[in-house]
XYZ file of C-alpha atoms in Angstrom:
732
model
C 10.487 -17.489 -34.882
C 14.118 -17.723 -35.932
C 16.778 -16.649 -33.429
C 19.848 -15.457 -35.407
C 23.186 -16.300 -33.907
C 26.204 -14.124 -33.463
C 29.604 -15.669 -32.762
C 31.860 -15.007 -29.816
C 35.368 -16.389 -30.309
C 38.300 -16.711 -27.923
C 40.422 -14.004 -29.498
C 39.968 -10.461 -28.143
C 38.804 -9.607 -24.623
C 36.822 -6.386 -24.455
C 35.704 -4.834 -21.177
C 32.223 -3.451 -21.775
C 28.534 -4.035 -21.866
C 26.490 -6.948 -23.071
C 24.275 -5.745 -25.884
C 20.840 -4.811 -24.560
C 17.709 -3.209 -25.886
C 17.088 -0.512 -23.276
C 13.641 0.237 -24.589
C 12.505 -3.202 -23.510
C 14.537 -3.717 -20.364
C 13.691 -1.536 -17.410
C 16.752 -2.801 -15.616
C 18.927 -1.014 -18.162
C 18.795 2.027 -15.868
C 20.065 0.014 -12.939
C 22.888 1.541 -10.896
C 24.861 -1.685 -11.099
C 28.303 -0.789 -12.437
C 30.017 -4.158 -12.272
C 32.471 -5.184 -14.999
C 31.450 -7.869 -17.446
C 33.864 -9.243 -20.018
C 32.587 -9.820 -23.533
C 34.499 -11.610 -26.241
C 34.629 -9.688 -29.504
C 34.400 -12.006 -32.569
C 36.725 -11.838 -35.527
C 33.767 -12.593 -37.789
C 34.070 -16.143 -39.083
C 33.138 -17.083 -42.607
C 30.007 -19.007 -43.550
C 32.082 -22.204 -43.776
C 33.245 -21.738 -40.168
C 29.632 -21.182 -38.999
C 28.512 -24.340 -40.699
C 31.413 -26.192 -39.152
C 29.987 -25.454 -35.721
C 27.652 -28.322 -36.471
C 24.675 -27.100 -34.408
C 22.435 -24.044 -34.728
C 19.567 -22.712 -32.627
C 16.549 -22.004 -34.810
C 14.160 -20.705 -32.146
C 13.317 -20.629 -28.450
C 9.762 -21.330 -27.303
C 9.176 -19.903 -23.809
C 5.958 -21.975 -23.415
C 4.314 -18.855 -22.040
C 0.762 -20.102 -21.587
C 1.652 -23.378 -19.854
C 4.298 -21.840 -17.611
C 2.188 -18.871 -16.518
C -0.655 -21.154 -15.512
C 1.709 -23.357 -13.465
C 3.312 -20.323 -11.797
C 0.061 -18.541 -10.868
C 0.910 -15.662 -13.204
C -1.692 -16.223 -15.916
C -3.767 -13.255 -14.687
C -1.058 -10.784 -15.736
C -2.077 -9.059 -18.970
C 1.347 -9.471 -20.494
C 2.501 -11.616 -23.435
C 5.947 -12.135 -21.887
C 6.684 -15.135 -19.668
C 6.322 -14.468 -15.927
C 7.610 -17.070 -13.453
C 8.163 -17.336 -9.705
C 11.311 -18.146 -7.771
C 12.278 -21.734 -6.952
C 9.678 -23.256 -9.282
C 10.611 -25.002 -12.503
C 9.515 -23.636 -15.852
C 10.181 -25.196 -19.243
C 11.407 -23.827 -22.543
C 11.776 -25.622 -25.876
C 14.953 -25.039 -27.860
C 14.511 -25.878 -31.538
C 17.764 -26.941 -33.229
C 18.698 -27.627 -36.834
C 19.408 -31.274 -35.995
C 18.922 -33.751 -33.183
C 20.637 -32.881 -29.884
C 23.439 -35.241 -28.777
C 23.910 -35.016 -25.012
C 27.319 -36.763 -25.216
C 28.824 -34.466 -27.840
C 26.928 -31.155 -27.924
C 27.553 -28.324 -25.471
C 24.707 -25.828 -25.116
C 24.546 -23.014 -22.570
C 21.407 -21.118 -21.534
C 22.011 -17.590 -20.263
C 19.807 -15.145 -18.376
C 20.909 -11.535 -17.907
C 19.505 -8.579 -15.991
C 20.826 -5.028 -15.799
C 23.260 -3.149 -17.962
C 26.409 -4.940 -16.808
C 25.599 -8.565 -15.955
C 27.959 -10.260 -13.535
C 27.825 -13.930 -12.542
C 29.125 -13.210 -9.041
C 26.302 -10.752 -8.383
C 23.468 -12.902 -9.662
C 22.810 -10.715 -12.687
C 24.292 -13.190 -15.184
C 22.980 -16.754 -14.909
C 24.375 -19.671 -16.939
C 23.105 -23.236 -17.248
C 24.787 -25.878 -19.408
C 23.251 -28.967 -20.926
C 25.097 -31.589 -22.873
C 28.617 -32.877 -22.441
C 29.698 -30.150 -20.000
C 26.565 -30.058 -17.839
C 26.766 -27.213 -15.342
C 24.350 -25.572 -12.908
C 24.971 -22.365 -11.018
C 22.491 -20.655 -8.708
C 19.669 -21.695 -11.013
C 19.031 -25.348 -11.814
C 18.557 -26.770 -15.301
C 17.776 -30.204 -16.697
C 16.835 -31.781 -19.999
C 13.209 -32.845 -19.669
C 12.699 -34.319 -23.120
C 14.325 -34.625 -26.522
C 11.920 -35.038 -29.397
C 13.341 -34.813 -32.882
C 15.186 -31.520 -33.145
C 13.408 -30.057 -30.083
C 14.979 -30.040 -26.626
C 12.687 -29.279 -23.672
C 14.660 -27.844 -20.761
C 13.401 -27.399 -17.202
C 14.814 -24.351 -15.407
C 14.414 -23.474 -11.716
C 15.376 -19.959 -10.576
C 17.049 -19.770 -7.193
C 14.765 -19.181 -4.175
C 16.602 -15.944 -3.369
C 17.357 -14.693 -6.876
C 16.862 -11.117 -8.051
C 13.331 -10.290 -9.166
C 12.816 -8.397 -12.398
C 12.996 -8.783 -16.170
C 15.707 -11.066 -17.528
C 16.947 -11.411 -21.092
C 17.293 -14.959 -22.431
C 20.019 -16.295 -24.711
C 21.063 -19.753 -25.854
C 24.710 -20.272 -26.769
C 26.331 -23.189 -28.613
C 29.871 -23.889 -27.389
C 32.255 -25.181 -30.056
C 35.978 -25.370 -30.668
C 35.548 -22.217 -32.754
C 34.021 -20.275 -29.845
C 30.624 -19.418 -28.377
C 27.662 -18.819 -30.696
C 24.926 -16.903 -28.884
C 21.413 -16.100 -30.068
C 20.740 -12.423 -30.616
C 18.628 -10.269 -28.317
C 14.944 -11.090 -28.714
C 12.390 -9.400 -26.464
C 9.967 -12.269 -27.087
C 12.206 -14.580 -25.067
C 12.511 -12.268 -22.053
C 11.060 -13.432 -18.751
C 10.048 -11.815 -15.490
C 10.958 -13.509 -12.214
C 8.816 -12.699 -9.159
C 8.724 -13.603 -5.477
C 6.979 -16.910 -4.751
C 4.596 -17.046 -1.771
C 3.674 -20.624 -2.803
C 7.160 -21.975 -2.048
C 8.402 -22.708 1.506
C 11.961 -21.779 0.525
C 10.968 -18.255 -0.510
C 11.177 -15.394 1.960
C 7.526 -14.448 1.339
C 5.998 -17.919 1.734
C 2.431 -18.158 3.049
C 1.190 -21.632 3.899
C -2.568 -21.154 3.372
C -4.024 -20.924 -0.120
C -6.885 -18.707 1.078
C -4.312 -16.223 2.381
C -2.416 -16.206 -0.918
C -5.634 -15.671 -2.854
C -6.538 -12.680 -0.687
C -3.150 -11.031 -0.133
C -1.430 -11.761 -3.469
C -4.061 -12.543 -6.085
C -6.980 -10.288 -5.155
C -6.828 -7.268 -7.471
C -9.490 -5.178 -5.765
C -9.792 -4.280 -2.110
C -11.596 -2.239 0.504
C -9.951 0.640 2.347
C -11.593 1.778 5.582
C -11.959 5.392 6.665
C -14.402 7.620 8.532
C -14.010 7.515 12.309
C -14.068 4.982 15.121
C -17.794 5.281 15.835
C -18.746 5.349 12.159
C -16.340 3.238 10.087
C -16.917 3.772 6.382
C -15.159 2.299 3.363
C -14.299 2.700 -0.274
C -13.250 0.134 -2.869
C -9.800 0.414 -4.421
C -8.567 -1.016 -7.705
C -5.157 -2.539 -6.933
C -5.015 -3.745 -10.556
C -1.679 -5.536 -10.181
C -2.396 -7.691 -13.240
C -3.450 -4.885 -15.580
C -1.452 -4.232 -18.734
C 1.670 -2.175 -18.101
C 1.459 -2.276 -14.302
C 4.269 -4.815 -13.782
C 6.592 -2.782 -16.009
C 5.567 0.370 -14.124
C 6.373 -1.227 -10.760
C 9.840 -2.169 -12.014
C 10.250 1.319 -13.450
C 9.593 2.793 -9.991
C 12.544 0.806 -8.653
C 14.722 1.687 -11.641
C 13.939 5.405 -11.397
C 14.749 5.206 -7.699
C 18.083 3.543 -8.504
C 17.397 0.511 -6.313
C 20.523 -1.671 -6.707
C 19.850 -5.009 -8.346
C 21.592 -6.705 -5.428
C 18.761 -5.495 -3.150
C 16.022 -6.894 -5.357
C 16.323 -10.485 -4.211
C 15.667 -9.573 -0.572
C 12.004 -8.879 0.196
C 12.877 -6.807 3.278
C 15.018 -4.482 1.145
C 12.405 -4.257 -1.618
C 9.754 -3.316 0.940
C 11.924 -0.679 2.615
C 12.971 0.817 -0.714
C 9.355 0.809 -1.881
C 8.288 2.729 1.223
C 10.618 5.579 0.254
C 10.029 5.463 -3.497
C 6.272 5.877 -3.362
C 6.455 9.421 -1.989
C 8.218 12.312 -3.713
C 9.082 14.142 -0.505
C 12.843 13.884 -0.971
C 13.677 11.552 -3.864
C 11.315 12.366 -6.786
C 9.275 9.278 -5.989
C 5.967 8.152 -7.426
C 3.432 10.483 -5.752
C 3.325 13.960 -4.234
C 1.646 14.140 -0.842
C -0.691 17.104 -0.386
C -2.878 17.942 2.635
C -3.385 21.639 1.837
C -6.857 21.391 0.313
C -5.572 23.041 -2.894
C -5.191 20.453 -5.638
C -5.304 22.789 -8.630
C -2.017 21.409 -9.974
C -3.197 17.810 -10.167
C -5.860 15.345 -9.034
C -7.380 15.517 -5.556
C -6.396 12.455 -3.477
C -10.079 11.739 -2.835
C -10.774 11.490 -6.592
C -8.581 8.460 -7.396
C -10.231 5.054 -7.671
C -7.177 2.828 -8.035
C -3.474 2.313 -8.591
C -3.157 1.538 -12.349
C -4.119 5.054 -13.426
C -1.419 6.503 -11.148
C 1.327 4.037 -12.106
C 0.682 4.289 -15.849
C 0.569 8.097 -15.647
C 3.951 8.020 -13.900
C 5.509 5.979 -16.714
C 3.799 7.934 -19.498
C 5.076 11.247 -18.125
C 8.695 10.145 -17.880
C 8.729 9.272 -14.175
C 7.548 12.694 -13.033
C 5.825 12.391 -9.631
C 2.038 12.154 -9.844
C -0.030 14.819 -8.061
C -1.607 14.235 -5.447
C -1.871 11.602 -2.698
C -2.821 11.165 0.945
C -2.403 8.168 3.241
C -4.963 5.775 1.712
C -3.648 6.508 -1.799
C -0.061 5.807 -0.717
C -1.252 2.596 0.959
C -3.355 1.501 -2.017
C -0.529 1.960 -4.522
C 2.095 0.371 -2.264
C -0.249 -2.616 -1.951
C -0.273 -2.867 -5.751
C 3.527 -2.700 -5.939
C 3.926 -5.462 -3.354
C 1.280 -7.830 -4.749
C 2.476 -7.263 -8.302
C 6.006 -8.378 -7.350
C 4.647 -11.351 -5.401
C 4.887 -10.060 -1.812
C 1.720 -10.714 0.251
C 0.322 -7.411 1.493
C -2.771 -5.729 2.876
C -3.978 -2.218 3.763
C -4.453 -1.382 7.449
C -6.464 1.486 8.946
C -5.622 2.714 12.445
C -8.428 4.803 13.944
C -7.211 7.682 16.131
C -3.619 7.437 15.013
C -1.062 9.575 16.830
C 1.451 11.601 14.883
C 4.076 11.836 17.585
C 7.053 13.836 16.322
C 9.257 13.018 19.307
C 8.328 9.367 19.802
C 7.713 10.013 23.513
C 4.211 8.460 23.552
C 2.641 11.808 24.407
C 0.135 13.585 22.196
C -0.337 17.040 23.677
C -3.629 18.936 23.305
C -3.537 22.475 24.693
C -6.756 24.183 25.818
C -6.932 27.919 26.445
C -8.448 29.585 29.483
C -11.945 29.254 27.951
C -11.581 25.514 27.340
C -11.124 25.848 23.565
C -8.324 24.101 21.647
C -5.354 26.459 21.373
C -4.363 25.922 17.738
C -1.147 27.921 18.027
C 0.202 25.812 20.901
C -1.128 22.378 19.902
C 1.603 20.914 17.696
C 0.805 17.200 17.888
C -2.137 15.763 16.012
C -4.406 12.745 16.201
C -5.442 11.517 12.769
C -9.077 10.386 12.626
C -7.641 7.458 10.725
C -4.345 6.625 9.129
C -3.705 3.953 6.509
C -0.512 1.953 6.146
C 0.391 -1.505 4.850
C 1.426 -4.840 6.228
C 3.589 -7.233 4.220
C 4.117 -10.894 5.045
C 7.848 -11.557 5.069
C 10.364 -13.791 6.805
C 12.756 -11.369 8.475
C 16.195 -12.872 7.886
C 17.692 -10.087 10.044
C 15.536 -10.717 13.142
C 14.730 -13.583 15.537
C 12.249 -15.954 13.907
C 9.278 -14.963 16.098
C 9.368 -11.476 14.568
C 8.741 -12.715 11.039
C 5.258 -12.613 9.548
C 3.274 -9.399 9.177
C 5.424 -6.260 9.017
C 4.256 -2.623 9.088
C 5.385 -0.489 6.161
C 4.183 3.058 5.581
C 4.961 5.198 2.532
C 3.057 8.296 3.674
C 5.783 10.910 4.276
C 5.587 11.765 7.983
C 9.100 11.495 9.436
C 12.511 10.591 8.030
C 14.185 7.236 8.594
C 17.868 6.875 7.712
C 17.631 10.193 5.880
C 14.556 9.454 3.746
C 10.821 9.781 4.264
C 9.837 6.174 4.847
C 8.731 3.834 7.613
C 9.341 0.116 8.100
C 9.268 -2.708 7.687
C 8.826 -3.293 11.392
C 7.473 -6.453 12.992
C 3.881 -6.343 14.228
C 4.784 -8.977 16.840
C 7.650 -6.806 18.092
C 5.330 -3.784 18.377
C 2.914 -5.802 20.505
C 5.674 -6.979 22.850
C 7.294 -3.538 23.154
C 10.512 -4.815 21.570
C 11.389 -1.555 19.853
C 15.127 -1.936 19.297
C 14.744 -3.995 16.123
C 14.751 -2.327 12.679
C 12.980 -0.426 11.268
C 11.133 2.521 12.892
C 9.458 0.484 15.633
C 9.235 3.397 18.085
C 7.301 5.577 15.641
C 4.754 2.828 14.883
C 4.452 1.948 18.590
C 3.603 5.593 19.312
C 0.951 5.639 16.576
C -1.057 2.974 18.410
C -0.056 3.506 22.065
C 0.364 7.226 22.767
C -1.475 8.900 25.622
C -3.495 12.044 24.906
C -2.334 14.692 27.383
C -4.722 17.618 27.898
C -3.046 20.829 29.074
C -4.821 23.950 30.350
C -3.224 27.299 29.613
C -4.110 30.366 31.691
C -4.077 33.962 30.479
C -0.402 34.355 31.388
C 0.515 31.332 29.259
C 1.295 29.002 32.147
C 0.276 25.407 31.411
C -0.679 22.491 33.603
C -1.725 18.943 32.798
C -5.403 18.529 33.589
C -6.251 15.106 32.167
C -4.689 12.063 30.546
C -6.595 9.720 28.226
C -4.573 6.520 27.810
C -7.250 4.649 25.818
C -7.998 7.111 22.985
C -5.134 6.353 20.569
C -5.180 3.205 18.447
C -8.843 2.642 19.276
C -9.254 -0.014 16.619
C -7.104 -1.310 13.750
C -8.898 -2.964 10.853
C -8.239 -4.558 7.490
C -10.355 -6.244 4.866
C -11.543 -9.668 5.961
C -10.513 -12.562 3.713
C -13.157 -13.311 1.083
C -15.384 -10.479 2.270
C -15.797 -6.724 1.913
C -16.401 -6.334 5.651
C -13.585 -5.485 8.014
C -11.587 -7.612 10.436
C -10.560 -6.157 13.795
C -6.805 -6.813 14.184
C -6.187 -4.518 17.174
C -5.117 -7.491 19.302
C -2.201 -8.206 16.937
C -0.727 -4.775 17.774
C -1.353 -4.492 21.500
C -2.690 -6.268 24.538
C -5.949 -5.265 26.187
C -5.753 -1.869 27.858
C -4.930 -2.205 31.559
C -4.020 -5.894 31.412
C -0.868 -7.363 32.961
C 0.498 -8.188 29.491
C -0.087 -4.602 28.371
C 1.862 -3.277 31.352
C 4.709 -5.726 30.682
C 4.889 -4.644 27.029
C 5.008 -0.981 28.101
C 7.797 -1.760 30.591
C 9.753 -3.460 27.798
C 9.211 -0.411 25.588
C 10.586 1.842 28.338
C 13.684 -0.366 28.604
C 14.070 0.018 24.827
C 14.126 3.806 25.071
C 10.524 5.021 25.306
C 9.978 7.822 27.826
C 8.361 6.975 31.146
C 4.927 8.368 32.030
C 6.226 10.943 34.499
C 2.971 12.938 34.422
C 1.036 10.339 36.400
C -0.795 10.129 38.724
C -3.219 13.081 38.553
C -6.056 14.034 40.861
C -9.026 11.806 40.099
C -12.126 13.715 39.046
C -14.423 10.909 40.164
C -16.538 11.604 37.108
C -16.497 10.100 33.635
C -18.174 11.592 30.651
C -18.859 10.468 27.118
C -19.903 12.511 24.121
C -22.311 10.733 21.782
C -23.476 11.793 18.325
C -25.807 10.404 15.690
C -24.587 9.548 12.198
C -25.915 12.246 9.886
C -25.519 13.429 6.322
C -23.653 16.572 5.418
C -26.159 19.431 5.586
C -28.269 17.934 8.402
C -28.681 19.234 11.927
C -26.806 17.363 14.651
C -27.661 16.486 18.243
C -24.841 15.788 20.719
C -25.401 14.059 24.036
C -22.968 14.453 26.926
C -23.433 11.605 29.409
C -21.951 12.426 32.830
C -21.412 9.501 35.198
C -20.698 10.233 38.850
C -18.573 7.377 40.228
C -18.296 8.798 43.745
C -20.528 8.504 46.808
C -21.106 12.272 46.879
C -23.015 14.706 44.717
C -20.810 16.390 42.110
C -21.206 19.743 40.415
C -19.780 19.806 36.907
C -19.247 22.786 34.615
C -18.518 21.871 30.994
C -17.324 23.780 27.931
C -18.121 22.272 24.532
C -16.152 23.515 21.540
C -16.961 22.540 17.966
C -14.546 23.069 15.093
C -14.025 21.873 11.559
C -11.106 19.468 11.267
C -9.089 17.728 8.554
C -8.870 13.942 8.795
C -5.274 14.432 9.960
C -6.539 16.060 13.151
C -5.483 19.578 12.127
C -8.245 21.952 13.202
C -9.688 24.692 11.032
C -12.463 27.143 11.982
C -14.158 27.005 15.388
C -17.905 27.337 14.822
C -19.396 26.574 18.253
C -18.605 27.391 21.879
C -21.175 26.526 24.542
C -21.107 26.277 28.329
C -23.181 23.754 30.272
C -23.482 22.702 33.895
C -24.980 19.783 35.772
C -25.432 18.502 39.295
C -25.044 14.724 39.371
C -26.056 12.715 42.391
C -23.835 9.962 43.788
C -23.496 6.927 41.474
C -25.941 8.482 39.002
C -25.695 9.539 35.347
C -27.001 12.791 33.901
C -27.229 13.722 30.227
C -26.850 17.120 28.600
C -27.951 17.860 25.035
C -26.129 20.173 22.626
C -27.878 21.129 19.398
C -25.729 21.853 16.349
C -27.417 23.454 13.360
C -26.213 22.810 9.818
C -25.983 26.546 9.181
C -23.399 26.730 11.981
C -20.886 24.341 10.383
C -21.704 24.269 6.653
C -19.920 27.546 5.719
C -16.656 26.274 7.186
C -16.441 22.654 6.042
C -13.151 21.372 4.668
C -12.570 18.176 2.699
C -13.977 14.888 3.997
C -16.486 16.790 6.169
C -15.180 16.135 9.688
C -16.297 17.936 12.828
C -14.333 17.796 16.102
C -15.999 18.417 19.446
C -13.824 18.913 22.527
C -15.334 18.878 26.005
C -13.543 20.381 28.990
C -15.100 19.720 32.389
C -14.331 20.856 35.935
C -15.633 19.137 39.072
C -16.127 21.786 41.742
C -16.013 19.539 44.832
C -12.683 17.938 43.901
C -11.156 20.855 42.007
C -10.308 18.324 39.301
C -10.564 18.533 35.522
C -11.238 16.111 32.708
C -11.503 16.338 28.952
C -12.605 14.316 25.953
C -12.878 14.531 22.160
C -15.381 13.246 19.648
C -15.034 13.289 15.865
C -18.165 13.309 13.726
C -17.836 12.408 10.052
C -20.695 13.729 7.948
C -21.911 11.253 5.340
C -21.879 12.442 1.696
C -24.918 12.189 -0.603
C -25.599 9.009 -2.559
C -23.941 7.999 -5.812
C -26.071 5.347 -7.519
C -24.692 2.619 -9.834
C -27.041 0.444 -11.876
C -26.414 -2.375 -14.369
C -28.634 -3.242 -17.299
C -28.272 -6.804 -18.547
C -26.579 -9.920 -17.214
C -22.762 -9.850 -16.852
C -21.438 -12.556 -19.188
C -17.941 -13.146 -20.458
C -17.195 -10.972 -23.482
C -20.786 -9.716 -23.724
C -21.867 -6.093 -23.455
C -23.602 -4.758 -20.345
C -24.630 -1.171 -19.722
C -23.720 0.725 -16.570
C -25.274 3.999 -15.457
C -24.024 6.216 -12.633
C -26.519 8.758 -11.242
C -26.039 11.709 -8.910
C -28.251 14.541 -7.729
C -26.935 17.697 -6.071
C -28.984 17.962 -2.842
C -27.508 21.303 -1.759
C -28.456 24.929 -2.353
C -25.072 25.742 -3.899
C -23.379 24.892 -7.192
C -20.884 22.029 -7.410
C -18.137 23.133 -9.773
C -15.226 21.376 -11.494
C -16.703 17.939 -10.858
C -14.823 14.748 -11.744
C -16.567 11.376 -12.064
C -14.424 8.245 -12.316
C -15.524 4.684 -13.111
C -13.039 1.863 -12.632
C -12.856 -1.901 -12.280
C -10.047 -4.442 -12.886
C -10.923 -6.960 -15.573
C -13.918 -4.840 -16.557
C -12.947 -1.429 -17.831
C -9.957 0.914 -17.941
C -10.442 4.009 -15.792
C -13.087 6.284 -17.314
C -13.075 9.982 -16.422
C -15.977 12.380 -16.994
C -15.818 16.131 -16.280
C -18.748 18.401 -15.415
C -18.113 22.143 -15.252
C -20.930 22.473 -12.718
C -23.952 20.707 -11.240
C -26.651 23.181 -10.220
C -28.654 22.883 -6.966
C -31.188 20.083 -7.329
C -29.817 19.082 -10.745
C -28.970 15.496 -11.685
C -26.323 13.931 -13.907
C -26.312 10.483 -15.476
C -23.210 8.880 -17.005
C -23.543 5.711 -19.071
C -20.781 3.329 -20.167
C -20.753 -0.122 -21.734
C -18.665 -3.002 -20.391
C -17.340 -6.171 -21.969
C -16.137 -8.352 -19.046
C -12.849 -10.041 -19.967
C -12.627 -12.667 -17.212
C -14.887 -14.857 -15.114
C -15.600 -14.620 -11.405
C -16.413 -11.967 -8.825
C -15.934 -8.401 -10.002
C -16.191 -4.967 -8.438
C -17.068 -1.839 -10.379
C -16.407 1.370 -8.492
C -17.331 5.005 -9.042
C -16.188 8.221 -7.380
C -17.522 11.760 -7.712
C -15.259 14.512 -6.472
C -15.118 18.308 -6.525
C -13.687 21.047 -4.282
C -16.924 21.450 -2.270
C -17.780 17.746 -2.048
C -15.082 15.122 -1.665
C -15.074 11.341 -1.826
C -18.630 10.490 -2.905
C -18.165 6.807 -3.717
C -20.052 3.612 -4.394
C -19.367 0.177 -5.811
C -21.268 -2.599 -7.547
C -20.291 -6.220 -6.914
C -21.348 -8.990 -9.286
C -20.340 -12.329 -10.780
C -19.278 -12.695 -14.435
C -20.422 -16.055 -15.831
C -19.790 -18.002 -19.016
C -22.183 -17.177 -21.825
């Protein structure tokens, strides 16, 4: 393809913009307002152009070869994509042989609306008689006939984004630059393969999991019954890279920030929620999703990102924590930053950061909803990114917590992190960013208060082991989970744990001034079977007497419907029990819960919360405990007909039967899978009791290897019915 030249002569200086095609350069919206001087040509005659003696006929970006070498060949994008601090080659085709002693050729890369060499947005490399390298390195690799192969190495800390490429011939008559050509643009990304890059990971298996894996598993449910759902990160899908850059452009992230992974991560945390800055997604925990898509209905990130771009950067409705985490994971991996989704079971939302989560019980032992302001999320999802923290001591580099779910403000915006996981574990909470909030999420004590009829409250029990029960993430090369709790905190009650807490107190965390309390001498545990929504439930309260005397215990069991965020809804059960437990013995009490008791009051994700308040008569001491029960949804079946071969058709059927005695209305069924199929959406106005639906689609796998096809059925009365099918695509 010919690259026409336009001349730039040393005659008139004009302060202004380099010519750009804004429709093909997302950075054109950048808030960089630096001055860039452009030389306006007088317009030489054809004889003068010919006298220049050298013309550029075309530029070959060697897209296929370079993308393979830079681990970017999975991106469904015809434009060249490279990584920092790794050489790529281009071939410049001239109208005659290149003479390194006489010719002067300059290669230019520009990003943003007003490129400036001092700010890293205008890069120049010279080959020939006035060889010059700036932040990027260039060298002549080969000269063959009229073709010059040039090797170019972007700086290890350069700005990431889409650059425009020009080649200029320098002559006595001035500079002759190729015109704007979108086919010669290139994207530069972070490089976790290079030790000089801020996001370097030294193990290939880690890079394959945390950068290259385009599908993942997000864990939910509750501590005693961890469940999961697949998520399509889809960072290589067509249009996703442009959408990720558009998120930063719409959020006016300065180009100067985009070379620093810590800044990109922190900005991304704020930009993914629309709480205060018209970000990517609108958080909604109300249960009313009539103005958009229910958070439980999404199957992956590409649909959300592409919808955002298509609708002119209007925030997408709606998201909750796992959706924010799934999409942030896509943004990070797409740009080259290693990342993973974390689930913290029993996660404290501590508004004050004082490590106290207060649960208030009324005089009858029931949760007082009006006076209980703190909440314990059954689970909460956030992200970790793997980054060298240039602003912290070296031991605090590595995995960093970042959370885009809007909970509290940080420096005026709803965002959280990045904060070092190592620093959280050691109680070093003075380092940026938001360490105290994250520390509280995994280390708070649950403080049970009893309120009498006059409103007077007293602390009756403290549970220091309930919060942060287990933290998990997807295990490398597997769909099972890995327990990473020990990376966040030392074992409960250990010397190291006490030392970390003492450090946290020195860094500003409140002391535990409510201890010690009168020991009850009795422990109890509430156990429950895993059941499906609509089944009866049997609870067992095990009471262990740890004293050498007989104890008389009275217990109040309260059952209520609860959102996964710990916010309680309707109370459906209140039962009193008593037991006499001999010294050093254990007694068990049984509580029967009928489906007809809870079914009329269920809210999304089908969680039940049981709170037990107990009083030991002999010691006049109290204790309390909570147990969340997540009701399993009905089955969604996925079947494949045929053998999955590259480029060959296979049939997929998704089957569902309504097992309930009520209609399911406004039902959405999504099917999704990176490298297999764009998101398919099927609507059903209703599914009658006992009725079945079957949805069939055909697939033509576009790449080899392990694949995951996922499906999700969702409606107001039945949320998050999911399943996935894993298989290997082979060569035909």
